[in-house]
Short mmCIF file of N, CA and C in Angstrom, two decimals:
data_model
loop_
_atom_site.label_atom_id
_atom_site.label_comp_id
_atom_site.label_asym_id
_atom_site.label_seq_id
_atom_site.Cartn_x
_atom_site.Cartn_y
_atom_site.Cartn_z
N ILE A 26 -33.33 39.32 24.55
CA ILE A 26 -33.09 38.77 26.02
C ILE A 26 -33.71 39.38 27.27
N ASN A 27 -33.53 40.75 26.86
CA ASN A 27 -34.03 41.46 28.24
C ASN A 27 -35.41 41.38 28.19
N LYS A 28 -36.31 41.06 27.19
CA LYS A 28 -37.95 41.01 27.22
C LYS A 28 -38.16 39.67 27.62
N GLU A 29 -37.48 38.88 27.23
CA GLU A 29 -37.98 37.40 27.68
C GLU A 29 -37.69 37.28 29.12
N SER A 30 -36.61 37.70 29.64
CA SER A 30 -36.02 37.74 31.31
C SER A 30 -37.09 38.23 31.93
N ARG A 31 -37.65 39.36 31.43
CA ARG A 31 -38.44 40.42 32.39
C ARG A 31 -39.84 39.52 32.09
N ARG A 32 -40.47 38.61 31.29
CA ARG A 32 -41.36 38.02 30.92
C ARG A 32 -41.44 36.79 31.99
N LEU A 33 -40.18 36.46 31.80
CA LEU A 33 -40.09 35.08 32.99
C LEU A 33 -40.00 35.44 34.37
N THR A 34 -39.53 36.56 34.73
CA THR A 34 -39.15 36.78 35.86
C THR A 34 -40.47 37.01 36.39
N GLN A 35 -41.36 37.83 35.67
CA GLN A 35 -42.99 38.18 35.92
C GLN A 35 -43.61 36.91 36.37
N LEU A 36 -43.39 35.92 35.47
CA LEU A 36 -44.04 34.78 35.45
C LEU A 36 -43.81 34.10 36.70
N ILE A 37 -42.69 34.03 37.07
CA ILE A 37 -42.43 33.35 38.39
C ILE A 37 -42.70 34.09 39.74
N ASN A 38 -42.74 35.19 39.53
CA ASN A 38 -43.26 36.04 40.65
C ASN A 38 -44.84 35.94 40.72
N ASN A 39 -45.46 35.63 39.64
CA ASN A 39 -46.89 35.25 39.74
C ASN A 39 -47.02 34.08 40.14
N ILE A 40 -46.32 32.76 39.75
CA ILE A 40 -46.68 31.97 40.46
C ILE A 40 -46.10 31.66 41.80
N LEU A 41 -45.05 32.27 42.22
CA LEU A 41 -44.67 32.19 43.79
C LEU A 41 -46.02 33.12 44.70
N ASP A 42 -46.37 34.18 43.80
CA ASP A 42 -47.10 34.80 44.99
C ASP A 42 -48.73 34.08 45.10
N PHE A 43 -48.81 33.50 43.87
CA PHE A 43 -50.13 32.74 43.78
C PHE A 43 -50.03 31.59 44.82
N SER A 44 -49.02 30.86 44.83
CA SER A 44 -48.96 29.76 45.74
C SER A 44 -48.85 30.01 47.28
N ARG A 45 -48.22 31.45 47.56
CA ARG A 45 -48.70 32.18 48.85
C ARG A 45 -50.24 32.49 49.30
N ILE A 46 -50.82 32.98 48.26
CA ILE A 46 -52.14 33.40 48.32
C ILE A 46 -53.03 31.85 48.50
N GLU A 47 -52.67 31.07 48.03
CA GLU A 47 -53.37 29.90 47.88
C GLU A 47 -53.24 29.26 49.42
N ALA A 48 -51.98 29.18 50.06
CA ALA A 48 -51.76 28.59 51.20
C ALA A 48 -52.02 29.40 52.36
N GLY A 49 -52.58 30.74 52.08
CA GLY A 49 -53.07 31.74 53.32
C GLY A 49 -51.88 32.43 53.54
N ARG A 50 -50.43 32.23 52.97
CA ARG A 50 -49.53 32.86 53.62
C ARG A 50 -49.07 34.19 53.09
N LYS A 51 -49.83 34.58 52.08
CA LYS A 51 -49.26 36.17 51.67
C LYS A 51 -49.52 37.33 52.24
N GLU A 52 -48.40 38.06 52.72
CA GLU A 52 -48.73 39.07 53.51
C GLU A 52 -48.50 40.29 52.65
N TYR A 53 -49.14 41.37 53.12
CA TYR A 53 -49.14 42.85 52.34
C TYR A 53 -48.16 43.65 53.60
N ARG A 54 -47.46 44.47 52.94
CA ARG A 54 -46.63 45.18 54.11
C ARG A 54 -47.57 46.92 53.61
N PHE A 55 -48.41 47.25 54.20
CA PHE A 55 -49.02 48.48 54.13
C PHE A 55 -48.12 49.55 54.70
N VAL A 56 -48.03 50.73 53.70
CA VAL A 56 -47.21 51.83 54.14
C VAL A 56 -47.62 53.12 53.72
N ARG A 57 -47.64 54.10 54.21
CA ARG A 57 -48.27 55.37 53.69
C ARG A 57 -47.29 55.66 52.30
N THR A 58 -48.24 55.86 51.16
CA THR A 58 -47.71 55.64 49.93
C THR A 58 -48.17 56.73 49.07
N ASP A 59 -47.41 57.33 48.16
CA ASP A 59 -47.88 58.38 47.04
C ASP A 59 -48.04 57.31 45.56
N LEU A 60 -49.08 56.95 45.54
CA LEU A 60 -49.67 56.16 44.17
C LEU A 60 -49.10 56.73 43.34
N ALA A 61 -49.36 57.92 42.95
CA ALA A 61 -49.04 58.48 41.74
C ALA A 61 -47.54 58.26 41.55
N ALA A 62 -46.88 58.39 42.41
CA ALA A 62 -45.15 57.98 42.28
C ALA A 62 -44.95 56.42 41.64
N VAL A 63 -46.00 55.47 42.74
CA VAL A 63 -45.68 54.19 42.30
C VAL A 63 -46.24 53.88 40.84
N VAL A 64 -47.16 54.59 40.27
CA VAL A 64 -47.69 54.58 38.74
C VAL A 64 -46.71 54.90 37.81
N ARG A 65 -46.25 56.14 38.02
CA ARG A 65 -45.07 56.93 37.27
C ARG A 65 -43.71 55.85 37.14
N ASP A 66 -43.15 55.22 38.59
CA ASP A 66 -42.22 54.24 38.48
C ASP A 66 -42.18 53.13 37.62
N VAL A 67 -43.50 52.47 37.71
CA VAL A 67 -43.56 51.30 37.17
C VAL A 67 -43.90 51.81 35.39
N VAL A 68 -44.83 52.65 35.27
CA VAL A 68 -45.04 52.97 33.90
C VAL A 68 -43.26 53.30 33.00
N ASP A 69 -42.72 54.42 33.96
CA ASP A 69 -41.48 54.60 33.32
C ASP A 69 -40.64 53.52 33.16
N ALA A 70 -40.78 52.36 33.93
CA ALA A 70 -39.90 51.27 33.89
C ALA A 70 -40.24 50.26 32.64
N TYR A 71 -41.76 50.56 32.21
CA TYR A 71 -42.05 49.53 31.09
C TYR A 71 -42.16 50.32 29.71
N ARG A 72 -41.95 51.57 29.89
CA ARG A 72 -42.19 52.49 28.38
C ARG A 72 -41.13 51.94 27.43
N PHE A 73 -40.36 52.06 27.94
CA PHE A 73 -39.31 51.39 26.51
C PHE A 73 -39.80 50.32 25.95
N PRO A 74 -39.77 48.84 26.61
CA PRO A 74 -40.35 47.70 26.20
C PRO A 74 -41.86 47.87 25.22
N ILE A 75 -42.70 48.79 25.76
CA ILE A 75 -43.57 48.82 25.37
C ILE A 75 -44.07 49.54 23.97
N GLU A 76 -43.13 50.74 24.14
CA GLU A 76 -42.71 51.62 22.89
C GLU A 76 -42.04 50.97 21.82
N HIS A 77 -41.24 49.96 22.35
CA HIS A 77 -40.50 49.27 21.14
C HIS A 77 -41.08 48.42 20.42
N GLN A 78 -42.15 48.02 20.75
CA GLN A 78 -43.18 47.14 20.00
C GLN A 78 -44.17 48.00 19.47
N GLY A 79 -43.87 48.96 19.40
CA GLY A 79 -45.05 50.37 18.32
C GLY A 79 -45.97 50.52 19.22
N PHE A 80 -45.91 50.68 20.10
CA PHE A 80 -47.27 51.23 21.21
C PHE A 80 -46.92 52.71 21.26
N THR A 81 -48.14 53.46 21.91
CA THR A 81 -48.20 54.58 22.30
C THR A 81 -48.26 54.07 23.98
N LEU A 82 -47.73 54.75 24.68
CA LEU A 82 -48.14 54.46 26.04
C LEU A 82 -48.21 55.91 26.78
N ASP A 83 -49.70 56.53 27.26
CA ASP A 83 -49.92 57.66 27.72
C ASP A 83 -50.28 57.52 29.11
N LEU A 84 -49.96 58.49 29.79
CA LEU A 84 -49.90 58.40 31.25
C LEU A 84 -50.83 59.75 31.57
N ALA A 85 -51.89 59.69 32.51
CA ALA A 85 -52.27 61.09 32.91
C ALA A 85 -52.58 60.64 34.43
N VAL A 86 -51.99 61.43 35.17
CA VAL A 86 -51.96 61.45 36.58
C VAL A 86 -52.86 62.56 37.29
N ALA A 87 -53.68 62.56 37.88
CA ALA A 87 -54.35 63.97 38.56
C ALA A 87 -53.38 64.51 39.81
N GLU A 88 -53.78 65.61 39.85
CA GLU A 88 -52.57 66.02 41.24
C GLU A 88 -53.15 66.05 42.48
N ASP A 89 -54.44 65.71 42.33
CA ASP A 89 -55.34 65.60 44.01
C ASP A 89 -55.17 64.55 44.55
N LEU A 90 -54.18 63.60 44.39
CA LEU A 90 -54.33 62.30 44.91
C LEU A 90 -53.87 62.44 46.47
N PRO A 91 -54.46 61.61 47.53
CA PRO A 91 -54.16 61.47 48.52
C PRO A 91 -52.79 60.49 48.74
N GLU A 92 -52.18 60.67 49.67
CA GLU A 92 -51.37 59.40 50.18
C GLU A 92 -52.11 58.43 50.91
N MET A 93 -51.80 57.17 50.52
CA MET A 93 -52.54 56.12 51.05
C MET A 93 -52.02 55.01 51.65
N GLU A 94 -52.46 54.43 52.46
CA GLU A 94 -51.95 52.78 52.85
C GLU A 94 -51.94 51.71 52.08
N THR A 95 -50.77 51.40 51.53
CA THR A 95 -50.82 50.28 50.17
C THR A 95 -49.47 49.74 50.68
N ASP A 96 -49.61 48.45 49.87
CA ASP A 96 -48.35 47.73 49.63
C ASP A 96 -47.77 47.93 48.43
N PRO A 97 -47.07 49.25 48.09
CA PRO A 97 -46.44 49.30 46.92
C PRO A 97 -45.68 48.30 45.96
N GLU A 98 -45.15 47.29 46.66
CA GLU A 98 -44.77 46.37 45.66
C GLU A 98 -45.83 45.76 45.02
N ALA A 99 -46.88 45.14 46.05
CA ALA A 99 -47.98 44.37 45.30
C ALA A 99 -48.59 45.33 44.58
N LEU A 100 -49.09 46.59 44.45
CA LEU A 100 -49.66 47.65 43.36
C LEU A 100 -48.75 47.54 42.26
N SER A 101 -47.49 47.74 42.45
CA SER A 101 -46.59 47.59 41.17
C SER A 101 -46.69 46.35 40.40
N GLN A 102 -46.91 45.04 41.42
CA GLN A 102 -47.14 43.98 40.32
C GLN A 102 -48.30 43.84 39.82
N ALA A 103 -49.03 44.23 40.06
CA ALA A 103 -50.50 44.39 39.58
C ALA A 103 -50.55 45.35 38.63
N LEU A 104 -50.32 46.64 38.69
CA LEU A 104 -50.03 47.35 37.17
C LEU A 104 -49.09 46.48 36.22
N ILE A 105 -47.75 46.07 36.59
CA ILE A 105 -47.20 45.15 35.92
C ILE A 105 -48.00 44.25 34.97
N ASN A 106 -48.55 43.61 35.71
CA ASN A 106 -49.34 42.53 35.06
C ASN A 106 -50.43 42.78 33.95
N LEU A 107 -50.99 44.11 34.47
CA LEU A 107 -51.95 44.98 33.29
C LEU A 107 -51.19 45.12 32.48
N LEU A 108 -50.13 45.70 32.40
CA LEU A 108 -49.12 46.64 31.21
C LEU A 108 -48.65 45.48 30.40
N ASN A 109 -48.54 44.23 31.09
CA ASN A 109 -47.90 43.19 30.35
C ASN A 109 -48.98 42.28 29.43
N THR A 110 -50.24 42.39 29.91
CA THR A 110 -51.15 41.80 29.24
C THR A 110 -52.04 42.55 28.09
N ALA A 111 -52.14 44.08 28.13
CA ALA A 111 -52.50 44.98 27.24
C ALA A 111 -51.85 44.68 25.55
N PRO A 112 -50.58 44.56 25.62
CA PRO A 112 -49.99 44.84 24.42
C PRO A 112 -50.24 43.04 23.58
N LYS A 113 -50.31 42.25 24.51
CA LYS A 113 -50.62 41.02 23.84
C LYS A 113 -51.85 40.44 23.21
N TYR A 114 -52.65 41.58 23.53
CA TYR A 114 -54.00 41.65 22.79
C TYR A 114 -54.38 42.52 21.86
N SER A 115 -53.54 43.36 21.43
CA SER A 115 -53.69 44.75 20.92
C SER A 115 -52.94 44.67 19.53
N PRO A 116 -53.00 43.59 18.74
CA PRO A 116 -52.11 43.47 17.77
C PRO A 116 -52.21 44.76 16.64
N GLU A 117 -53.43 45.39 16.53
CA GLU A 117 -53.28 46.30 15.35
C GLU A 117 -53.26 47.88 15.90
N ARG A 118 -54.26 48.16 16.63
CA ARG A 118 -54.29 49.28 17.38
C ARG A 118 -53.59 49.55 18.79
N LYS A 119 -52.30 50.11 18.27
CA LYS A 119 -51.32 49.82 19.51
C LYS A 119 -51.16 51.36 20.46
N THR A 120 -52.30 51.47 21.30
CA THR A 120 -52.39 52.54 22.03
C THR A 120 -52.78 51.98 23.50
N ILE A 121 -52.01 52.27 24.64
CA ILE A 121 -52.01 52.23 26.06
C ILE A 121 -52.02 53.11 26.77
N ALA A 122 -53.25 53.43 27.47
CA ALA A 122 -53.69 54.51 28.20
C ALA A 122 -53.61 54.15 29.82
N VAL A 123 -52.70 54.86 30.72
CA VAL A 123 -52.60 54.71 32.08
C VAL A 123 -53.27 55.69 32.71
N SER A 124 -54.32 55.66 33.62
CA SER A 124 -54.69 56.98 34.53
C SER A 124 -54.93 56.82 35.78
N VAL A 125 -54.44 57.90 36.42
CA VAL A 125 -54.68 57.51 37.94
C VAL A 125 -55.70 59.00 38.42
N ARG A 126 -56.83 58.69 39.09
CA ARG A 126 -57.44 59.91 39.48
C ARG A 126 -58.58 59.75 40.44
N ARG A 127 -58.85 60.68 41.04
CA ARG A 127 -59.99 60.74 42.27
C ARG A 127 -61.15 60.61 41.90
N GLU A 128 -62.03 59.92 42.22
CA GLU A 128 -63.52 60.00 42.13
C GLU A 128 -64.40 59.70 43.64
N GLY A 129 -64.58 60.83 44.26
CA GLY A 129 -65.23 60.75 45.38
C GLY A 129 -64.52 60.27 46.51
N ASP A 130 -64.33 59.17 47.24
CA ASP A 130 -63.28 58.99 48.32
C ASP A 130 -62.64 57.95 47.66
N ARG A 131 -62.31 57.73 46.40
CA ARG A 131 -61.93 56.53 45.79
C ARG A 131 -60.90 57.23 44.83
N VAL A 132 -59.74 56.26 44.91
CA VAL A 132 -58.49 56.41 43.89
C VAL A 132 -58.78 55.59 42.86
N LEU A 133 -59.00 55.77 41.49
CA LEU A 133 -59.18 54.94 40.47
C LEU A 133 -57.78 54.50 39.59
N VAL A 134 -57.28 53.81 39.58
CA VAL A 134 -55.85 53.16 38.48
C VAL A 134 -56.76 52.68 37.32
N SER A 135 -56.44 53.07 36.18
CA SER A 135 -56.93 52.50 34.96
C SER A 135 -55.94 51.99 33.94
N VAL A 136 -55.98 50.89 33.31
CA VAL A 136 -55.06 50.87 32.02
C VAL A 136 -56.16 50.50 31.15
N ALA A 137 -56.29 51.17 29.80
CA ALA A 137 -56.97 50.79 28.66
C ALA A 137 -56.21 50.58 27.37
N ASP A 138 -56.64 49.62 26.82
CA ASP A 138 -56.08 49.22 25.16
C ASP A 138 -57.05 49.26 24.25
N ARG A 139 -56.74 49.33 23.16
CA ARG A 139 -57.53 49.34 21.91
C ARG A 139 -57.50 47.80 21.30
N GLY A 140 -57.20 47.09 22.08
CA GLY A 140 -57.33 45.73 21.49
C GLY A 140 -58.42 44.87 21.23
N ILE A 141 -58.38 43.58 20.82
CA ILE A 141 -59.44 42.88 20.65
C ILE A 141 -60.72 42.66 21.39
N GLY A 142 -60.53 43.18 23.03
CA GLY A 142 -61.82 43.31 23.21
C GLY A 142 -62.05 41.85 24.18
N ILE A 143 -62.98 41.69 24.92
CA ILE A 143 -63.45 40.33 25.57
C ILE A 143 -64.87 40.55 25.56
N PRO A 144 -65.25 39.06 25.21
CA PRO A 144 -66.99 39.10 24.94
C PRO A 144 -67.40 39.00 26.27
N LYS A 145 -68.63 39.43 26.55
CA LYS A 145 -69.35 39.66 27.62
C LYS A 145 -69.29 38.49 28.58
N ALA A 146 -69.49 37.59 27.89
CA ALA A 146 -69.64 36.07 28.41
C ALA A 146 -68.43 35.43 28.82
N GLU A 147 -67.24 36.12 28.68
CA GLU A 147 -66.37 35.55 29.14
C GLU A 147 -65.60 36.83 30.24
N GLN A 148 -66.22 37.93 30.51
CA GLN A 148 -65.74 38.96 31.26
C GLN A 148 -65.39 38.35 32.80
N LYS A 149 -66.32 37.55 33.53
CA LYS A 149 -66.26 37.33 34.83
C LYS A 149 -65.39 36.24 34.87
N ARG A 150 -65.10 35.43 33.72
CA ARG A 150 -64.11 34.22 34.09
C ARG A 150 -62.54 34.60 34.16
N ILE A 151 -62.57 35.72 33.27
CA ILE A 151 -60.66 36.10 33.01
C ILE A 151 -60.01 36.22 34.25
N PHE A 152 -60.73 36.30 35.24
CA PHE A 152 -60.08 36.47 36.69
C PHE A 152 -59.86 35.34 37.48
N GLU A 153 -60.39 34.05 36.93
CA GLU A 153 -60.33 32.90 37.59
C GLU A 153 -58.84 32.41 37.19
N LYS A 154 -57.87 31.72 37.68
CA LYS A 154 -56.52 31.08 38.02
C LYS A 154 -56.53 30.43 36.53
N PHE A 155 -55.69 30.64 35.57
CA PHE A 155 -55.45 29.87 34.50
C PHE A 155 -56.43 29.74 33.41
N TYR A 156 -57.31 30.63 33.79
CA TYR A 156 -58.52 30.83 32.42
C TYR A 156 -57.73 31.94 31.19
N ARG A 157 -57.90 31.61 30.06
CA ARG A 157 -57.58 32.16 29.34
C ARG A 157 -58.90 32.18 27.91
N VAL A 158 -59.42 33.44 27.67
CA VAL A 158 -60.37 33.59 26.68
C VAL A 158 -59.86 32.54 25.22
N GLU A 159 -60.94 31.80 24.79
CA GLU A 159 -60.77 31.17 23.75
C GLU A 159 -60.96 32.39 22.36
N ASN A 160 -59.87 32.19 21.75
CA ASN A 160 -59.70 32.72 20.20
C ASN A 160 -58.35 32.65 19.74
N SER A 161 -58.15 32.78 18.56
CA SER A 161 -56.92 32.18 17.73
C SER A 161 -55.77 33.12 18.54
N LEU A 162 -56.05 34.42 18.84
CA LEU A 162 -55.05 35.09 19.04
C LEU A 162 -54.37 34.13 20.54
N VAL A 163 -54.90 33.95 21.30
CA VAL A 163 -54.82 33.31 22.84
C VAL A 163 -53.62 32.16 22.41
N HIS A 164 -53.86 31.26 21.36
CA HIS A 164 -53.19 30.37 21.00
C HIS A 164 -51.33 30.55 21.06
N THR A 165 -51.36 31.77 20.22
CA THR A 165 -49.99 32.21 19.77
C THR A 165 -49.44 33.30 20.95
N THR A 166 -50.10 33.52 21.87
CA THR A 166 -49.62 34.34 23.06
C THR A 166 -49.23 33.94 24.19
N LYS A 167 -48.06 34.05 24.60
CA LYS A 167 -47.49 33.65 25.79
C LYS A 167 -48.42 34.49 27.05
N GLY A 168 -48.70 33.28 28.02
CA GLY A 168 -49.35 34.00 29.29
C GLY A 168 -49.69 32.69 30.11
N SER A 169 -49.86 32.86 31.24
CA SER A 169 -49.95 31.69 32.25
C SER A 169 -51.63 31.69 32.73
N GLY A 170 -52.26 32.78 32.43
CA GLY A 170 -53.66 32.70 33.01
C GLY A 170 -53.63 33.08 34.62
N LEU A 171 -52.50 33.57 35.21
CA LEU A 171 -52.61 34.18 36.28
C LEU A 171 -52.54 35.55 36.90
N GLY A 172 -52.16 36.40 35.92
CA GLY A 172 -52.05 37.74 35.80
C GLY A 172 -53.04 38.46 36.46
N LEU A 173 -54.52 38.31 35.60
CA LEU A 173 -55.57 38.78 36.05
C LEU A 173 -56.12 38.22 37.75
N ALA A 174 -55.87 37.25 37.60
CA ALA A 174 -56.24 36.60 38.91
C ALA A 174 -55.34 37.39 40.17
N LEU A 175 -54.13 37.41 39.96
CA LEU A 175 -53.35 38.10 40.91
C LEU A 175 -53.85 39.90 41.39
N VAL A 176 -54.06 40.44 39.90
CA VAL A 176 -54.48 41.73 40.03
C VAL A 176 -55.96 41.79 40.74
N GLN A 177 -56.76 40.87 40.68
CA GLN A 177 -58.00 40.91 41.34
C GLN A 177 -57.62 40.88 43.00
N HIS A 178 -56.85 39.51 43.32
CA HIS A 178 -56.54 39.36 44.67
C HIS A 178 -55.73 40.75 45.32
N ILE A 179 -54.89 41.31 44.63
CA ILE A 179 -54.02 42.34 45.04
C ILE A 179 -55.22 43.60 45.36
N THR A 180 -55.99 43.78 44.31
CA THR A 180 -56.68 45.01 44.69
C THR A 180 -57.84 44.65 45.95
N GLU A 181 -58.10 43.70 46.00
CA GLU A 181 -59.66 43.27 46.76
C GLU A 181 -58.41 43.43 48.14
N ALA A 182 -57.38 42.91 48.53
CA ALA A 182 -56.37 43.16 49.66
C ALA A 182 -56.58 44.53 50.01
N HIS A 183 -56.32 45.58 49.15
CA HIS A 183 -56.18 46.61 49.48
C HIS A 183 -58.11 47.25 49.45
N GLY A 184 -58.81 46.72 49.55
CA GLY A 184 -60.12 47.11 49.91
C GLY A 184 -60.82 47.78 48.52
N GLY A 185 -60.32 47.44 47.54
CA GLY A 185 -60.97 47.83 46.23
C GLY A 185 -61.32 46.79 45.45
N ARG A 186 -61.85 46.72 44.31
CA ARG A 186 -62.30 46.10 43.53
C ARG A 186 -61.56 46.16 41.90
N VAL A 187 -61.76 45.44 41.23
CA VAL A 187 -61.22 45.55 39.91
C VAL A 187 -62.88 45.26 38.60
N GLU A 188 -62.79 46.27 38.23
CA GLU A 188 -63.83 46.54 37.18
C GLU A 188 -63.24 46.58 35.66
N LEU A 189 -64.18 46.01 34.68
CA LEU A 189 -63.75 45.63 33.46
C LEU A 189 -64.91 46.28 32.34
N VAL A 190 -64.27 47.28 31.44
CA VAL A 190 -65.38 47.70 30.55
C VAL A 190 -64.42 47.20 29.17
N SER A 191 -65.34 46.45 28.51
CA SER A 191 -64.72 45.59 27.22
C SER A 191 -65.96 45.45 26.27
N ALA A 192 -65.46 45.42 25.01
CA ALA A 192 -66.42 44.81 24.02
C ALA A 192 -65.54 44.70 23.04
N PRO A 193 -65.66 43.60 22.24
CA PRO A 193 -64.96 42.96 21.24
C PRO A 193 -64.76 43.70 20.16
N GLY A 194 -63.56 44.06 19.90
CA GLY A 194 -62.83 44.75 18.62
C GLY A 194 -62.72 46.36 19.03
N GLU A 195 -62.98 46.76 20.23
CA GLU A 195 -62.93 47.73 20.64
C GLU A 195 -62.27 48.12 21.79
N GLY A 196 -61.27 46.91 22.60
CA GLY A 196 -60.56 47.13 23.77
C GLY A 196 -60.80 47.04 25.01
N SER A 197 -60.21 47.15 26.07
CA SER A 197 -60.76 46.83 27.21
C SER A 197 -59.87 47.98 28.30
N THR A 198 -60.69 48.26 29.06
CA THR A 198 -60.10 49.10 30.37
C THR A 198 -60.30 48.28 31.68
N PHE A 199 -59.25 48.05 32.34
CA PHE A 199 -59.39 47.48 33.71
C PHE A 199 -59.17 48.85 34.56
#
């Protein structure tokens, strides 16, 4: 019940946020933020349900991260969407790794799985709203096709970009 309730709540939040974005009414509240703390809080909140599905969830956070002007609630939502997506497409190799590190003047947050991967031809389209890659696993996996579109929008609203490294059978890193 808890798992389904959490999934439905996230789905409703995604739909509401996406409707605000499309109407041009989505507002972000930027404040001085300890990004490491935001990521740790989200991972801690989702660790039990992810590990209960048989996954290993690793977290690596660099020590030299600066405070940043962000909307911590929006960043949490983006990370939650990635953490909800990874287990859906990793039926056999159940490892998820989250990392936060500094690279030059950028801070990189990544979520990596060892799942089915995404074919090169599909990689740009997965950020389109309601788009889902065509394969047999997608037909049995719950999802709206909004999660990655929201991840991209939130990231861009923060002056960043979403990058994807993926190969079929090797997994994906966002």
